[in-house]
Coordinates of C-alpha atoms and ligand atoms in Angstrom, one line a residue:
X1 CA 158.7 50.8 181.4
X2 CA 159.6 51.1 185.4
X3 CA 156.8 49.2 187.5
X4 CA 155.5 51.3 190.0
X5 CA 156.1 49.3 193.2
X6 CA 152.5 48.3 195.2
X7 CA 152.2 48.8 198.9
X8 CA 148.7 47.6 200.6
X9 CA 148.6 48.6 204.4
X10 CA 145.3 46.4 205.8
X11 CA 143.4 48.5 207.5
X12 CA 140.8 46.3 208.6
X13 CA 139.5 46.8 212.7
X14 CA 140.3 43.1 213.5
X15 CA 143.9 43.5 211.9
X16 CA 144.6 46.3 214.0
X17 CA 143.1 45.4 217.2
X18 CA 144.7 41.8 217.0
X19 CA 148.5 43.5 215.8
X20 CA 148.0 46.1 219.3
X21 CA 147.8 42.7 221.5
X22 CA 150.6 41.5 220.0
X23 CA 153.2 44.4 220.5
X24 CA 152.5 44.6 223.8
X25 CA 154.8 42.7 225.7
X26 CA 152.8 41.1 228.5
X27 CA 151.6 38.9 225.7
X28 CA 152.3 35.2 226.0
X29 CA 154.2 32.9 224.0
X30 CA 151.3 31.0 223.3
X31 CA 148.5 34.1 222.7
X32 CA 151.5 36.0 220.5
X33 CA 151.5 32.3 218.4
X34 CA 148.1 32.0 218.3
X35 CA 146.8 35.6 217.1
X36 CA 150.3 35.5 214.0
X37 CA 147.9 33.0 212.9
X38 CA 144.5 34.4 212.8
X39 CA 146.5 37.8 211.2
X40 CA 147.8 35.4 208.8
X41 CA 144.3 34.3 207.6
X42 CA 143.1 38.3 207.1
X43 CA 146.5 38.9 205.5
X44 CA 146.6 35.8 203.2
X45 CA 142.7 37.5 202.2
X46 CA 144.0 40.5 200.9
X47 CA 147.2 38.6 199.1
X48 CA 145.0 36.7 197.1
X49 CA 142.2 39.4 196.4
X50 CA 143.0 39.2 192.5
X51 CA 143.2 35.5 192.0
X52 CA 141.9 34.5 188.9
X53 CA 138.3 32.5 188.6
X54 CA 136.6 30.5 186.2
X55 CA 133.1 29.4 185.9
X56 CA 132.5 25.6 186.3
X57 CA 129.2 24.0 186.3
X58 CA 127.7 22.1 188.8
X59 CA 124.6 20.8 189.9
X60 CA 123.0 22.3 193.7
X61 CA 120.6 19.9 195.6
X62 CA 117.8 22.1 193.7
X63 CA 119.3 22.8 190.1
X64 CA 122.5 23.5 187.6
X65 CA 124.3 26.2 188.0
X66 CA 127.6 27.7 186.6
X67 CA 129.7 28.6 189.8
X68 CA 133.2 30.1 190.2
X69 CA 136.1 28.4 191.5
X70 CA 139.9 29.4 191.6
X71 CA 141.4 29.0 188.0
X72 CA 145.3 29.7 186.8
X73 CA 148.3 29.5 188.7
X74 CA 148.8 27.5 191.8
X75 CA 150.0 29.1 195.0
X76 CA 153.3 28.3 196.3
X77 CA 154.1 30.1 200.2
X78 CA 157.4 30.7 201.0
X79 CA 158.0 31.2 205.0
X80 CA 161.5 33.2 205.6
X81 CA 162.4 31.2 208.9
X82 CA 162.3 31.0 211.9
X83 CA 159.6 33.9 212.4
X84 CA 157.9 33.4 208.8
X85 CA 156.9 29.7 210.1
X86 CA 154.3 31.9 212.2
X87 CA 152.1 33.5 208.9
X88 CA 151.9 29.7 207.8
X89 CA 149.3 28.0 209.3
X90 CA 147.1 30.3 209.1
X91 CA 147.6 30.7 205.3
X92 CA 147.7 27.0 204.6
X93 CA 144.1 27.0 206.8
X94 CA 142.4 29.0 203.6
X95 CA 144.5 27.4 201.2
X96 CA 145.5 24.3 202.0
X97 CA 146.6 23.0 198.9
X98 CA 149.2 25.4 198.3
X99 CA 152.7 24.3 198.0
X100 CA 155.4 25.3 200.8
X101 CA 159.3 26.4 200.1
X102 CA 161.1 27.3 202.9
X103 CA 164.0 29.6 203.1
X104 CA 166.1 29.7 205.6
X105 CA 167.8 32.7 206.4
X106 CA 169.4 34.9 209.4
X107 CA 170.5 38.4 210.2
X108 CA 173.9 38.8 211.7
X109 CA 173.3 41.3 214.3
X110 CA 176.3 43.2 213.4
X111 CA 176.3 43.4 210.2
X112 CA 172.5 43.6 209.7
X113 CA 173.5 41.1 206.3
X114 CA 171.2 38.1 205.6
X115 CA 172.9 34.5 205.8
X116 CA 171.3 31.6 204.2
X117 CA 171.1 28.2 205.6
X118 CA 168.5 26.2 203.4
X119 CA 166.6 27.0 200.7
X120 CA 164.2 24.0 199.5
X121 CA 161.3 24.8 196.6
X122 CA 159.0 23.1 194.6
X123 CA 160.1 22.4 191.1
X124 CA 157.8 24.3 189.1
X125 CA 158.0 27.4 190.7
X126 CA 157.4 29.6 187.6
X127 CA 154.3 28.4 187.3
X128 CA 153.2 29.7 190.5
X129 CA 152.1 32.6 192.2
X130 CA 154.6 32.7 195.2
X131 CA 153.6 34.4 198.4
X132 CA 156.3 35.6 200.7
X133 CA 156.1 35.3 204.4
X134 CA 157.7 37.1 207.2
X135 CA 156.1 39.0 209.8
X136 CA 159.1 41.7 209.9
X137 CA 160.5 43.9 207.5
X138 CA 162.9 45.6 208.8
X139 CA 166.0 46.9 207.0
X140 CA 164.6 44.5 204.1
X141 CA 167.8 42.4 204.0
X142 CA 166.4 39.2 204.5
X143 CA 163.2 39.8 202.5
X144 CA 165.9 41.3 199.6
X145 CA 167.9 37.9 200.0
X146 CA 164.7 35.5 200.0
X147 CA 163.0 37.5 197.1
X148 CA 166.5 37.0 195.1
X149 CA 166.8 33.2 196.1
X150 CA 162.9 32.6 194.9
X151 CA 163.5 34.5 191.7
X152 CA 166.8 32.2 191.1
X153 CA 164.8 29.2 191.7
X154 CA 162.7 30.7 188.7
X155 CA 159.8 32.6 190.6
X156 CA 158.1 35.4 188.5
X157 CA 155.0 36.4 190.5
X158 CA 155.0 37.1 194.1
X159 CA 154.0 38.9 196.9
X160 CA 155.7 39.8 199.9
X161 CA 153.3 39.5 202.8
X162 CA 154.4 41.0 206.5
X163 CA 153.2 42.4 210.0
X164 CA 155.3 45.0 210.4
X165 CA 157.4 47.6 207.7
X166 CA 159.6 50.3 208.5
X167 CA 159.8 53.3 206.1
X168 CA 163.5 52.2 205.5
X169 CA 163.1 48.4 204.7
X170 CA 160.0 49.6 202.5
X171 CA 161.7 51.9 200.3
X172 CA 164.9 49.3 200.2
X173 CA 162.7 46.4 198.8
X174 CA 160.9 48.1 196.7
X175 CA 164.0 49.4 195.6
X176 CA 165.3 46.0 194.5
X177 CA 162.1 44.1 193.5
X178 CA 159.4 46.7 192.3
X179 CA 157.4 44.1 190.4
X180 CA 156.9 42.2 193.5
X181 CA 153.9 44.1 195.8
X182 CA 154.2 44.3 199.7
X183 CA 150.9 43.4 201.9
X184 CA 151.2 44.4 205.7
X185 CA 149.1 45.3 208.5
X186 CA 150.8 48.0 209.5
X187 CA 154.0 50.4 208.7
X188 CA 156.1 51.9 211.8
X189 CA 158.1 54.8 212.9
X190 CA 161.5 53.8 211.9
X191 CA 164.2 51.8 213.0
X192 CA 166.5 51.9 216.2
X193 CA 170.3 51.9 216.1
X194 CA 170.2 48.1 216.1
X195 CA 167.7 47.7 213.2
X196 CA 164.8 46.9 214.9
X197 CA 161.7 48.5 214.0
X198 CA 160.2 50.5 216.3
X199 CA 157.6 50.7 218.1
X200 CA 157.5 47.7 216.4
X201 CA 156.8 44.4 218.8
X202 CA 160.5 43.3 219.4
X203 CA 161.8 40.1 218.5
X204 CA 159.2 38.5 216.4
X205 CA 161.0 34.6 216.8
X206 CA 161.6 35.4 219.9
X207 CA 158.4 36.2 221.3
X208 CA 156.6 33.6 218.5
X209 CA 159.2 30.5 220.0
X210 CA 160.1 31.7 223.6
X211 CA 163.7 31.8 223.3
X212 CA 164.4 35.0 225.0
Ligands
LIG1 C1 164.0 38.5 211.7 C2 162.7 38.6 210.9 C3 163.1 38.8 209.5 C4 164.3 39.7 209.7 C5 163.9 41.1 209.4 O1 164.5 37.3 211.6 O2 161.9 37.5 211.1 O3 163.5 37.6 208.8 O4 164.7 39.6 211.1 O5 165.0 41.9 209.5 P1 165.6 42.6 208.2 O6 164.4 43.2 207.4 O7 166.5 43.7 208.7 O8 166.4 41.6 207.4 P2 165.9 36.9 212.4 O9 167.1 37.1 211.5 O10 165.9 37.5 213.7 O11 165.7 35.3 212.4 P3 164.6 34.4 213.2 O12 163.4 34.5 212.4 O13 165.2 33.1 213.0 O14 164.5 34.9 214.6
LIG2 N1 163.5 41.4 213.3 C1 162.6 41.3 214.3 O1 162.1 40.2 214.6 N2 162.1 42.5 214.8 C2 162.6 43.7 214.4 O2 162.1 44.7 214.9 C3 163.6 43.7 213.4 C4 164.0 42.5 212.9

């Protein structure tokens, strides 16, 4: 049977009000930095809404008690770099025991392609649930080529977790990976001529690392 593919849009007041101060470009390096990781933390909160649990028992200062704590698979979060290196801090702050592959990947600006230039995972990667990062999806490319390179490395449940979406780079991932659910605060117009979504916020490693 087809898996119908997920898409969450966080709606939350702080999400929103946070991602407005970030688009606008009078924004610092430094406050654009610093609020891709408090969005992180609300967005890693929704990603992990269906962990599994498991009641353990423990003993409060006043009596026992069965509590629950996080059972099953392990999380593994996989930052697409540069601009994905921004959604991790603030993820590994909740969950700080989590495991960290990075892939490395750019677009060509021409071509609109994705090109790898490192890829390094954990070993047991199918053992874990893996959590994408990225804070644009734009044509999807580079999502498409990170999701593929995680699944090769032998990755069966995942999430892809963003900032941004256009319509196109929605309907082009979930094209290719419908078993693997997109989280993101917000989805925009559409893309420009050069594949950048707009409004959108521009270049997010740029603005994230000051380089233009
Ligand atoms: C940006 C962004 C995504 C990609 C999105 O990265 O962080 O990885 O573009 O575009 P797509 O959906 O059309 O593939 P970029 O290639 O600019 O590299 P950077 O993070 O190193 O700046
Ligand atoms: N990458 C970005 O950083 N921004 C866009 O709008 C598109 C791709």
């Amino acid at each position: 049977m087809a898996e119908t593919p997920s898409v969450t849009v966080i709606e939350h007041p702080l999400v929103r009000h946070k991602l407005t101060i970030m688009r606008d470009k009078n924004t610092s390096t430094a406050g654009f930095r610093r609020l891709l990781r408090e969005i992180a933390m609300l967005l890693c909160y929704e990603a992990t809404r269906d962990l599994e649990l498991e009641m353990v028992d423990i003993d409060t200062p006043l009596m026992p008690m069965q509590a629950p704590q996080l059972a099953g698979k392990k999380l593994v979060f996989a930052p697409i770099l540069r601009a994905g290196e921004g959604l991790l801090d603030g993820m590994l702050d909740l969950v700080p025991s989590a495991r960290v592959a990075h892939v490395g990947l750019y677009r060509d600006p021409e071509t609109l392609s994705a090109v790898e230039y490192y890829f390094k995972a954990p070993d047991d990667m199918g053992e874990r649930r893996v959590i994408v990062l990225d804070p644009m999806l734009a044509t999807a490319n580079s999502a498409i080529a990170a999701v593929d390179r995680l699944k090769e490395a032998g990755a069966t449940d995942m999430r892809f977790v963003c900032l941004l979406a256009a319509p196109e780079g929605v309907s082009n991932f979930t094209g290719h990976h419908p078993d693997v659910p997109i989280v993101t605060a917000a989805i925009d117009e559409k893309l420009d001529d050069h594949g950048y979504i707009v409004p959108g916020l521009g270049d997010a490693g740029d603005r994230m690392f000051g380089t233009k």
